PDB file of C-alpha atoms and ligand atoms in Angstrom:
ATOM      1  CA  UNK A   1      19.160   4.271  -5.115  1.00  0.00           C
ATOM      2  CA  UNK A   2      17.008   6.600  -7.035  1.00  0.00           C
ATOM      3  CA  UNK A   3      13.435   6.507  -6.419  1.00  0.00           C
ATOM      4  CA  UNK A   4      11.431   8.724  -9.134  1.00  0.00           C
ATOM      5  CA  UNK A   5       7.859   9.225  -8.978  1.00  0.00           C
ATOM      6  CA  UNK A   6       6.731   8.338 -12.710  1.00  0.00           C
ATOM      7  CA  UNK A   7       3.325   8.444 -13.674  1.00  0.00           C
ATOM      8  CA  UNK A   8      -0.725   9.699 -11.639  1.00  0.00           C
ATOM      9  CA  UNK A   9      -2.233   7.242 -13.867  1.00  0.00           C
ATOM     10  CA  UNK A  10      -6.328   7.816 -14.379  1.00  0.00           C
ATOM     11  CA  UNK A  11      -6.394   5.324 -17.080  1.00  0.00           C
ATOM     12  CA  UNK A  12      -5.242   2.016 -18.199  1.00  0.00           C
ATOM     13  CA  UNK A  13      -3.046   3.240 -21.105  1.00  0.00           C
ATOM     14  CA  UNK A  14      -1.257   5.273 -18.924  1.00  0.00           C
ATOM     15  CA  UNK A  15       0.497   2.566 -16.881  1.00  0.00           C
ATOM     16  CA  UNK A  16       4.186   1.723 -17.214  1.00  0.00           C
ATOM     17  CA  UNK A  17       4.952  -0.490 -20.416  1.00  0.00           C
ATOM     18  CA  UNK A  18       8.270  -1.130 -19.037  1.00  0.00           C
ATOM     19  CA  UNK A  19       6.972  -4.677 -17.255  1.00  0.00           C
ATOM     20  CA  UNK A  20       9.235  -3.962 -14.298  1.00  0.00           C
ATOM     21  CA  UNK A  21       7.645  -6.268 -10.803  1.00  0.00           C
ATOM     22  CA  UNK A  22       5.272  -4.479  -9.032  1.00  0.00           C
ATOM     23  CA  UNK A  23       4.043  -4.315  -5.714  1.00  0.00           C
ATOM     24  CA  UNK A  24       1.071  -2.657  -4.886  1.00  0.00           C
ATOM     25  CA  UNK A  25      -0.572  -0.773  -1.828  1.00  0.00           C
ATOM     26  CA  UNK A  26      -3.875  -1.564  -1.272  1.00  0.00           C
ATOM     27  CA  UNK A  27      -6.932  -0.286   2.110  1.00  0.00           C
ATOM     28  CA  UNK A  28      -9.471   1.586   3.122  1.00  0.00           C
ATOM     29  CA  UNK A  29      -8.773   5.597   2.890  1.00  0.00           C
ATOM     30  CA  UNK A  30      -6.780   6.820   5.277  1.00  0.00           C
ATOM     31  CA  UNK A  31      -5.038   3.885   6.140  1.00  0.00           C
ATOM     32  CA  UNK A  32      -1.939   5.255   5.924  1.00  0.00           C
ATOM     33  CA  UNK A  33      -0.602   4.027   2.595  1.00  0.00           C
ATOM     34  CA  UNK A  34       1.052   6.858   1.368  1.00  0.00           C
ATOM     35  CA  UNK A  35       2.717   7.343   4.977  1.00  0.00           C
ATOM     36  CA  UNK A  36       4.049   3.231   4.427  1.00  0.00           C
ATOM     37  CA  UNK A  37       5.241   3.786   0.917  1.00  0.00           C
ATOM     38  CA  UNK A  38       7.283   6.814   2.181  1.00  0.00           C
ATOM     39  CA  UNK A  39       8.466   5.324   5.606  1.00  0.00           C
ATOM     40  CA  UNK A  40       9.799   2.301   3.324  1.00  0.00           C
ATOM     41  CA  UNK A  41      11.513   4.450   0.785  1.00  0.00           C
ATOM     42  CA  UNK A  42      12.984   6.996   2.972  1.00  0.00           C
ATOM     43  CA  UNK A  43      14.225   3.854   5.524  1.00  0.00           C
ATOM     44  CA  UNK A  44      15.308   2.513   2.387  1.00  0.00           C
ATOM     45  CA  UNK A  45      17.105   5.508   0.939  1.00  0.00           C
ATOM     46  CA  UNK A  46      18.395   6.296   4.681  1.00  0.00           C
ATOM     47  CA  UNK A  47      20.109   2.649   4.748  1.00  0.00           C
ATOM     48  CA  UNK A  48      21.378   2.901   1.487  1.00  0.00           C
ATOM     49  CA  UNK A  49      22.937   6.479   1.612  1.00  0.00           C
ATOM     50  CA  UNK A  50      23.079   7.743   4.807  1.00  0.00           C
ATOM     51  CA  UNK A  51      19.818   9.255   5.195  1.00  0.00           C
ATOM     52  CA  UNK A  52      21.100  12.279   2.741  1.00  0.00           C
ATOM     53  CA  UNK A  53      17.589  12.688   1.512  1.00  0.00           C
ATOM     54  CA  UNK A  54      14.236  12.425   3.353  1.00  0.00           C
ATOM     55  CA  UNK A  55      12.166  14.009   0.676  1.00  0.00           C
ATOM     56  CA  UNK A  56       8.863  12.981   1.223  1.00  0.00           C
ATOM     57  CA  UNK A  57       7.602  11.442  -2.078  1.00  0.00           C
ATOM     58  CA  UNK A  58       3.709   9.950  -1.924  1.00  0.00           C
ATOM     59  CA  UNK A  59       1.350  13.128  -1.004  1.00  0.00           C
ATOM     60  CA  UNK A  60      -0.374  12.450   2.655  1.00  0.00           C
ATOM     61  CA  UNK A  61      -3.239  14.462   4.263  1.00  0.00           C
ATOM     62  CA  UNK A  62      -5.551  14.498   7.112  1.00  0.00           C
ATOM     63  CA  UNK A  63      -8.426  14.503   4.405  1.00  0.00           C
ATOM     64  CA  UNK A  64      -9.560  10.976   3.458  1.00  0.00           C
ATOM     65  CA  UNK A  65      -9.615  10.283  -0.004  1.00  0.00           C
ATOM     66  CA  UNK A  66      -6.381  12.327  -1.055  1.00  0.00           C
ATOM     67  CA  UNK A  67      -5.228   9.600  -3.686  1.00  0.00           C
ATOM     68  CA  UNK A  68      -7.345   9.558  -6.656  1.00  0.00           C
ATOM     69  CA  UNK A  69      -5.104   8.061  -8.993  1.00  0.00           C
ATOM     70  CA  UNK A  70      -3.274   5.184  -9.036  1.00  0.00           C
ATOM     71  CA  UNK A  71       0.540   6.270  -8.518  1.00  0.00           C
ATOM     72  CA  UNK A  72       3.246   4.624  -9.794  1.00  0.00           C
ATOM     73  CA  UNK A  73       7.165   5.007  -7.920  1.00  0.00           C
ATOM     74  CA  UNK A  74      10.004   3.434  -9.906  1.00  0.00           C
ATOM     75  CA  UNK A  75      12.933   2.449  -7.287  1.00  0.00           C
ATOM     76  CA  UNK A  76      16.327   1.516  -8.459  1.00  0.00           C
ATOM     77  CA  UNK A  77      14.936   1.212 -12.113  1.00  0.00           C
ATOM     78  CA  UNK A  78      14.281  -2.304 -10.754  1.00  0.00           C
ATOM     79  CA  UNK A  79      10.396  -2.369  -9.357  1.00  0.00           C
ATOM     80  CA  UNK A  80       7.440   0.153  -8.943  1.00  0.00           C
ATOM     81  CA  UNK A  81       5.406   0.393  -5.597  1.00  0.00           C
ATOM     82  CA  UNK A  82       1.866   1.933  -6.580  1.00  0.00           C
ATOM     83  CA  UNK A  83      -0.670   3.301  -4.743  1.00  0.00           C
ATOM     84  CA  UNK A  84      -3.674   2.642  -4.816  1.00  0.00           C
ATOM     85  CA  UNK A  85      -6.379   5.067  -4.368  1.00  0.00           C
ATOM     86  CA  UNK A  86      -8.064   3.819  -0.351  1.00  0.00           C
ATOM     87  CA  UNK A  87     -11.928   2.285  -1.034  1.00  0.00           C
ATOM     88  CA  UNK A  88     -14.534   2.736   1.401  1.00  0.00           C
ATOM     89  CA  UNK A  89     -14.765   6.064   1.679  1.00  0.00           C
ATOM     90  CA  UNK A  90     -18.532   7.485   2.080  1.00  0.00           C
ATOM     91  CA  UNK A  91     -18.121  11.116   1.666  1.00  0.00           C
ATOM     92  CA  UNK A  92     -17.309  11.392  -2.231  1.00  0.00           C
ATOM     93  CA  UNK A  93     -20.057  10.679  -4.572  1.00  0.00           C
ATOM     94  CA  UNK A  94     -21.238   7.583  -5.561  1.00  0.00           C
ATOM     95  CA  UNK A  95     -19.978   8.109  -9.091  1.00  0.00           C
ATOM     96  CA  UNK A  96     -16.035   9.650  -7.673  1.00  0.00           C
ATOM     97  CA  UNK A  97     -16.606   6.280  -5.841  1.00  0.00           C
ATOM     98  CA  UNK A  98     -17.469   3.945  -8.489  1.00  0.00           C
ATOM     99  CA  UNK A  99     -14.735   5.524 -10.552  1.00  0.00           C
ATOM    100  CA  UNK A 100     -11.784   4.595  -8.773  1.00  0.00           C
ATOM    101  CA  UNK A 101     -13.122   1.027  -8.085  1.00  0.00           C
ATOM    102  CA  UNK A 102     -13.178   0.561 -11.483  1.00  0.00           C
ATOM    103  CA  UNK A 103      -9.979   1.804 -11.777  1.00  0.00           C
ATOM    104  CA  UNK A 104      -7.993  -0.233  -9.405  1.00  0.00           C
ATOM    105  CA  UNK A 105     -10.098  -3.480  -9.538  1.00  0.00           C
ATOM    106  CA  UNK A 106      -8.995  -2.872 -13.226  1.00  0.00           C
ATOM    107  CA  UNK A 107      -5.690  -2.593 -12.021  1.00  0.00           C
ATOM    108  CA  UNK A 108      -5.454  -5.302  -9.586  1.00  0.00           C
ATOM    109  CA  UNK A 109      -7.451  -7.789 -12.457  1.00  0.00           C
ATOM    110  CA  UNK A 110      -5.002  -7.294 -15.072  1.00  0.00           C
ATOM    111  CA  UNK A 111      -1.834  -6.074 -13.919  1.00  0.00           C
ATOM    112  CA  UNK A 112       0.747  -9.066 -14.949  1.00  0.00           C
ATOM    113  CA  UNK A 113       4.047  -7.425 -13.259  1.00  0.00           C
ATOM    114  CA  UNK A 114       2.104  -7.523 -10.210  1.00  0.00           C
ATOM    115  CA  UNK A 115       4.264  -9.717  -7.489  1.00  0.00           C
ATOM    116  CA  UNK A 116       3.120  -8.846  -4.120  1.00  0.00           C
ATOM    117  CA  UNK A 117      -0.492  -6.738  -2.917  1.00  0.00           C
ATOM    118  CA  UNK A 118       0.016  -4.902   0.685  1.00  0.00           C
ATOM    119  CA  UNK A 119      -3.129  -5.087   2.308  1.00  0.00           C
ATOM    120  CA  UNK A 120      -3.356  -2.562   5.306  1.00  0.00           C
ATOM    121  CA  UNK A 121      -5.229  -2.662   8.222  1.00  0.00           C
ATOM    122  CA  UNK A 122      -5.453   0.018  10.863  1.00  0.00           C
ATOM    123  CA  UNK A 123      -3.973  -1.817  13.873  1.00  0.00           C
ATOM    124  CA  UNK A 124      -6.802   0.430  16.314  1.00  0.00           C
ATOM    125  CA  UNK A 125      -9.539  -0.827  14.429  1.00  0.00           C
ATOM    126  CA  UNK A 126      -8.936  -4.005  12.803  1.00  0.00           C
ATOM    127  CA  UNK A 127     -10.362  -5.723   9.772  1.00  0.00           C
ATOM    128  CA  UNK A 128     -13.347  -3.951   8.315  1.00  0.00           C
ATOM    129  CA  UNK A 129     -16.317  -5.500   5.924  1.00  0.00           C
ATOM    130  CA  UNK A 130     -14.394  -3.980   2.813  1.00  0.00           C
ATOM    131  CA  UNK A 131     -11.426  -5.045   3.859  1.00  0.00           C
ATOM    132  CA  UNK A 132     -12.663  -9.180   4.354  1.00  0.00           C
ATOM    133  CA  UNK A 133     -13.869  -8.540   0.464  1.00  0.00           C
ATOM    134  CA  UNK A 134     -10.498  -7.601  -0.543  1.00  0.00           C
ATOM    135  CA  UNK A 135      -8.882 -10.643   0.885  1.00  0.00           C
ATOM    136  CA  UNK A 136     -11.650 -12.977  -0.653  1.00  0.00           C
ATOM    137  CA  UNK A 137     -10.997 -11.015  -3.551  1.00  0.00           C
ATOM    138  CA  UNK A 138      -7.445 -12.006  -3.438  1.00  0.00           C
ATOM    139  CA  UNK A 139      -7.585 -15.769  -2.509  1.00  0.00           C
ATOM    140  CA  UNK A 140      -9.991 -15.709  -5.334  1.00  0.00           C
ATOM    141  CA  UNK A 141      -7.470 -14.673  -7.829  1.00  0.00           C
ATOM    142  CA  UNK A 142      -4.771 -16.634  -6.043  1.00  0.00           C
ATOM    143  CA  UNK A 143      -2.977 -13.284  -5.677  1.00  0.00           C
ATOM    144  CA  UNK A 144       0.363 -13.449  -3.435  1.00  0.00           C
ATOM    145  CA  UNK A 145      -0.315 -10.712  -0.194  1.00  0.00           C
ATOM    146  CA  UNK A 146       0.894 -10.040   2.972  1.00  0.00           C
ATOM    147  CA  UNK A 147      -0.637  -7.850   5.663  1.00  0.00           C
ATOM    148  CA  UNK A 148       0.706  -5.283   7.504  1.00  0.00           C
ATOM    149  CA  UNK A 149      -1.442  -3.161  10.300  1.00  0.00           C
ATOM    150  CA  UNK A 150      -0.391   0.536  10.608  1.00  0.00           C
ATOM    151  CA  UNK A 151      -0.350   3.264  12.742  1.00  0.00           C
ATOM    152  CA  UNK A 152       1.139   0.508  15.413  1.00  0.00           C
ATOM    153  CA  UNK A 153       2.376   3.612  17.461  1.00  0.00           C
ATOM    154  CA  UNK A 154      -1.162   4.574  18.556  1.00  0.00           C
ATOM    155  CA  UNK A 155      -1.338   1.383  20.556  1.00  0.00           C
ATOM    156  CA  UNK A 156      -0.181   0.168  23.803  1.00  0.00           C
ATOM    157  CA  UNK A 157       1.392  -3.166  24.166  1.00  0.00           C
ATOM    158  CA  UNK A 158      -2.139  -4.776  25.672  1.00  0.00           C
ATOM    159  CA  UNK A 159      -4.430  -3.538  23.139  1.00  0.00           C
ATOM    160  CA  UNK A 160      -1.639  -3.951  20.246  1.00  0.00           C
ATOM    161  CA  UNK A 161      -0.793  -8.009  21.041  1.00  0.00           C
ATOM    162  CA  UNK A 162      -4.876  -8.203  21.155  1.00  0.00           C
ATOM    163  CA  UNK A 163      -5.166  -6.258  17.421  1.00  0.00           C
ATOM    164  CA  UNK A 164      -2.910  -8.324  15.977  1.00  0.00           C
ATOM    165  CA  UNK A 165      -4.644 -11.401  17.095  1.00  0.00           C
ATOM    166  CA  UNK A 166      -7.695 -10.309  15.367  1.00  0.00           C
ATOM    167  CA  UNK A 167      -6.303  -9.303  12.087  1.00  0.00           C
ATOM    168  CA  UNK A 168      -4.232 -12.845  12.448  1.00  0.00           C
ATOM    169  CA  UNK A 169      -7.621 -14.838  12.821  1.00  0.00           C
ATOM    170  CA  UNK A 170      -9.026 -12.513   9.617  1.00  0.00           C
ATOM    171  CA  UNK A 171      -6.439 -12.826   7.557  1.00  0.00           C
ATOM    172  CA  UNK A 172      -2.802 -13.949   8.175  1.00  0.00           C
ATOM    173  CA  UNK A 173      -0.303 -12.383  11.083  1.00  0.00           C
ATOM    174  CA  UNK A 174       0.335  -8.969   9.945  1.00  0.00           C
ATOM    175  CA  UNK A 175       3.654  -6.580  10.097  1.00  0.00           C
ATOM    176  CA  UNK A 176       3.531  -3.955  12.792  1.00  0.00           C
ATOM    177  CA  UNK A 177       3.554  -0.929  11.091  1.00  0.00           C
ATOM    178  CA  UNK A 178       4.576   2.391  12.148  1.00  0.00           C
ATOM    179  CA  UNK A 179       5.299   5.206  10.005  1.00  0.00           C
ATOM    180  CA  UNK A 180       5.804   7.478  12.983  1.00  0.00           C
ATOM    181  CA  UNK A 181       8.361   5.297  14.817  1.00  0.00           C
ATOM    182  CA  UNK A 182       9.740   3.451  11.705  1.00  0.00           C
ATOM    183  CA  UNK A 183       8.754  -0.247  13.315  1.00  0.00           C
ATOM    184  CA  UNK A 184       7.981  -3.135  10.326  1.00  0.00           C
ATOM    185  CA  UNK A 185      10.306  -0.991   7.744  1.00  0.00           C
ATOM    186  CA  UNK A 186      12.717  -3.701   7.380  1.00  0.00           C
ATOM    187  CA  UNK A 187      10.260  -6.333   8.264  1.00  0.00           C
ATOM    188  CA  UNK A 188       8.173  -5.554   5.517  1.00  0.00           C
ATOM    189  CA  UNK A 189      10.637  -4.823   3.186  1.00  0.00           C
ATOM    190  CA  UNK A 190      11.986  -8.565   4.054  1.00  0.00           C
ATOM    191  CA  UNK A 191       8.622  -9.910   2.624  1.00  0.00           C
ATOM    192  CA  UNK A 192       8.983  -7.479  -0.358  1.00  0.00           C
ATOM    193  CA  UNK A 193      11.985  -9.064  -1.194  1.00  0.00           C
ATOM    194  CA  UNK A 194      11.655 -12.478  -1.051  1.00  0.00           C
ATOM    195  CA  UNK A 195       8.260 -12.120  -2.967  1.00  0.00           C
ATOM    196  CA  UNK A 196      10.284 -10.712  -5.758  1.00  0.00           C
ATOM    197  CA  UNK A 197      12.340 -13.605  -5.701  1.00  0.00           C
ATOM    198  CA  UNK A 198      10.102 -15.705  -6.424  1.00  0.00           C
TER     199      UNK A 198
HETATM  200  N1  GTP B   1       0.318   8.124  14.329  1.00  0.00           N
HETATM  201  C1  GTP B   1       0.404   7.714  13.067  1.00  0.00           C
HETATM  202  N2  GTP B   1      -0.297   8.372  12.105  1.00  0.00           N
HETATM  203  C2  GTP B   1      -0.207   7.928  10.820  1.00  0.00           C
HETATM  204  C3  GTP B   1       0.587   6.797  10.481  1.00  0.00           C
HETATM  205  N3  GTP B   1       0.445   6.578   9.151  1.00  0.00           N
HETATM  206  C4  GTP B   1      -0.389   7.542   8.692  1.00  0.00           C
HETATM  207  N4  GTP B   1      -0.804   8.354   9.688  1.00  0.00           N
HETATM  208  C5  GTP B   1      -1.718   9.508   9.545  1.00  0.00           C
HETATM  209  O1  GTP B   1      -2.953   9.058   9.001  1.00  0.00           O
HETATM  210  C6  GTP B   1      -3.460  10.004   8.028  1.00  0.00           C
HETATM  211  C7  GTP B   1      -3.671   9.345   6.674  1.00  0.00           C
HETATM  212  O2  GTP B   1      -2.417   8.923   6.160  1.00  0.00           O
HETATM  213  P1  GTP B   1      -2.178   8.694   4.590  1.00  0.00           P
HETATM  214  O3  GTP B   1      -0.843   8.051   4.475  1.00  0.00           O
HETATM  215  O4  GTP B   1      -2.439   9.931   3.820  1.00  0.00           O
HETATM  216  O5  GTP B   1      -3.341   7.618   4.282  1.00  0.00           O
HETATM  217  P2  GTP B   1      -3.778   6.980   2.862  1.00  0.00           P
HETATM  218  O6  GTP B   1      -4.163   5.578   3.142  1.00  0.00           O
HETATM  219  O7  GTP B   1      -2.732   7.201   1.840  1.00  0.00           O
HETATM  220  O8  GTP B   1      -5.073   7.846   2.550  1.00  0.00           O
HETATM  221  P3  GTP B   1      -5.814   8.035   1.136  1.00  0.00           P
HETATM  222  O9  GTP B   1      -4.784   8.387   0.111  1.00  0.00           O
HETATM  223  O10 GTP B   1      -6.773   9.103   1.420  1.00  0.00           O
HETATM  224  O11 GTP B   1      -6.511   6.740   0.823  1.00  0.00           O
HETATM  225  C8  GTP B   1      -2.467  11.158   8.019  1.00  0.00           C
HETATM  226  O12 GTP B   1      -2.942  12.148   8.898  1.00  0.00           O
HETATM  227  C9  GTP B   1      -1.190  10.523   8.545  1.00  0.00           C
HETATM  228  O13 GTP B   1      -0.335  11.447   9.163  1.00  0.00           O
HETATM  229  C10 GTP B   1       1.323   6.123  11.537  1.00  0.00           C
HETATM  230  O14 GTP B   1       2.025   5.128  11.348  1.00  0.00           O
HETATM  231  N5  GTP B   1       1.175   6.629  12.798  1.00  0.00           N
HETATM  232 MG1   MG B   2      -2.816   8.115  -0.028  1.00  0.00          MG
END
């Protein structure tokens, strides 16, 4: 199950040509994408080889705004996960800003391997303005996504079942995601496959 990290892409010519299905990681900065694409790839690994390696592979930080560039993982030669870079964050300038909108709006417009958008919502503080814009944005272009709200272990069972009604009435019922505790790995990866299937 090799999972190689292939291209930071900046711009549109430098995305894969090789037209494998993609899914894609999409939310506000510090969301925790990076910390979801590595929870599903080391679960994944772990299940498939005995948890041999645990390498983490998408860079994380406690600084907002790490990912600048959209990154594309190849796994099993068979589909790419790519991150997105997270939108909605204030403290860059409005130019950095406009920048990576442009890129993955131009992404998310005209990618055609593009099976499946993760949309992730931060389970303490539910759907935001931005994030309501990138749903209509997807029902607008009729684009297949599922929802999964992360950082699930910062939330007791109360305030959790309540968050998830929320993000259920926004959107659709979302995956509990933890990538501390590992909760929604196969879950999510369930959802991955069957929208590959189809
Ligand atoms: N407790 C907990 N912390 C998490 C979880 N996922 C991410 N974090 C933390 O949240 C912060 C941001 O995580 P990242 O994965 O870098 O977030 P991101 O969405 O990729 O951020 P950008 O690339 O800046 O858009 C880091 O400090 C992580 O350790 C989780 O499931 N539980
Ligand atoms: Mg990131």
């Amino acid at each position: 199950m090799p999972v190689e990290f292939v291209v930071a892409a900046h711009h549109t010519d430098q995305f894969p040509r090789d037209r494998l299905p993609e899914v894609a990681f999409v939310g506000r900065s510090n969301v925790g994408k990076s910390s979801l694409l590595n929870a599903l790839l080391l679960r994944h690994r772990k299940r498939v080889r005995g948890g041999v390696q645990r390498k983490k592979l998408a860079k994380t930080s406690q600084t907002p705004g790490r990912t600048r560039s959209i990154n594309f993982f190849r796994i099993n030669r068979k589909l790419y996960f790519v991150d997105l870079p997270g939108y909605g964050f204030a403290k860059v300038s409005r130019v950095e800003q406009n920048r990576w909108r442009s890129l993955a709006e131009g992404y998310l417009e005209t990618r055609e391997p593009l099976r499946l958008v993760v949309l992730l919502v931060d389970i303490r503080h539910g759907p935001t303005a931005l994030d309501r814009q990138m749903r209509q944005w997807l029902e607008y272009h009729d684009q297949p996504y599922c929802v999964a709200a992360t950082k699930s272990d910062k939330l007791k069972q109360g305030a959790r079942k309540r968050s998830a009604r929320s993000i259920e009435e926004t959107f659709a019922p979302p995956v509990p995601f933890s990538a501390v505790t590992g909760e929604g790995v196969k879950q999510l990866w369930r959802v991955i496959d069957s929208a590959l299937l189809t």
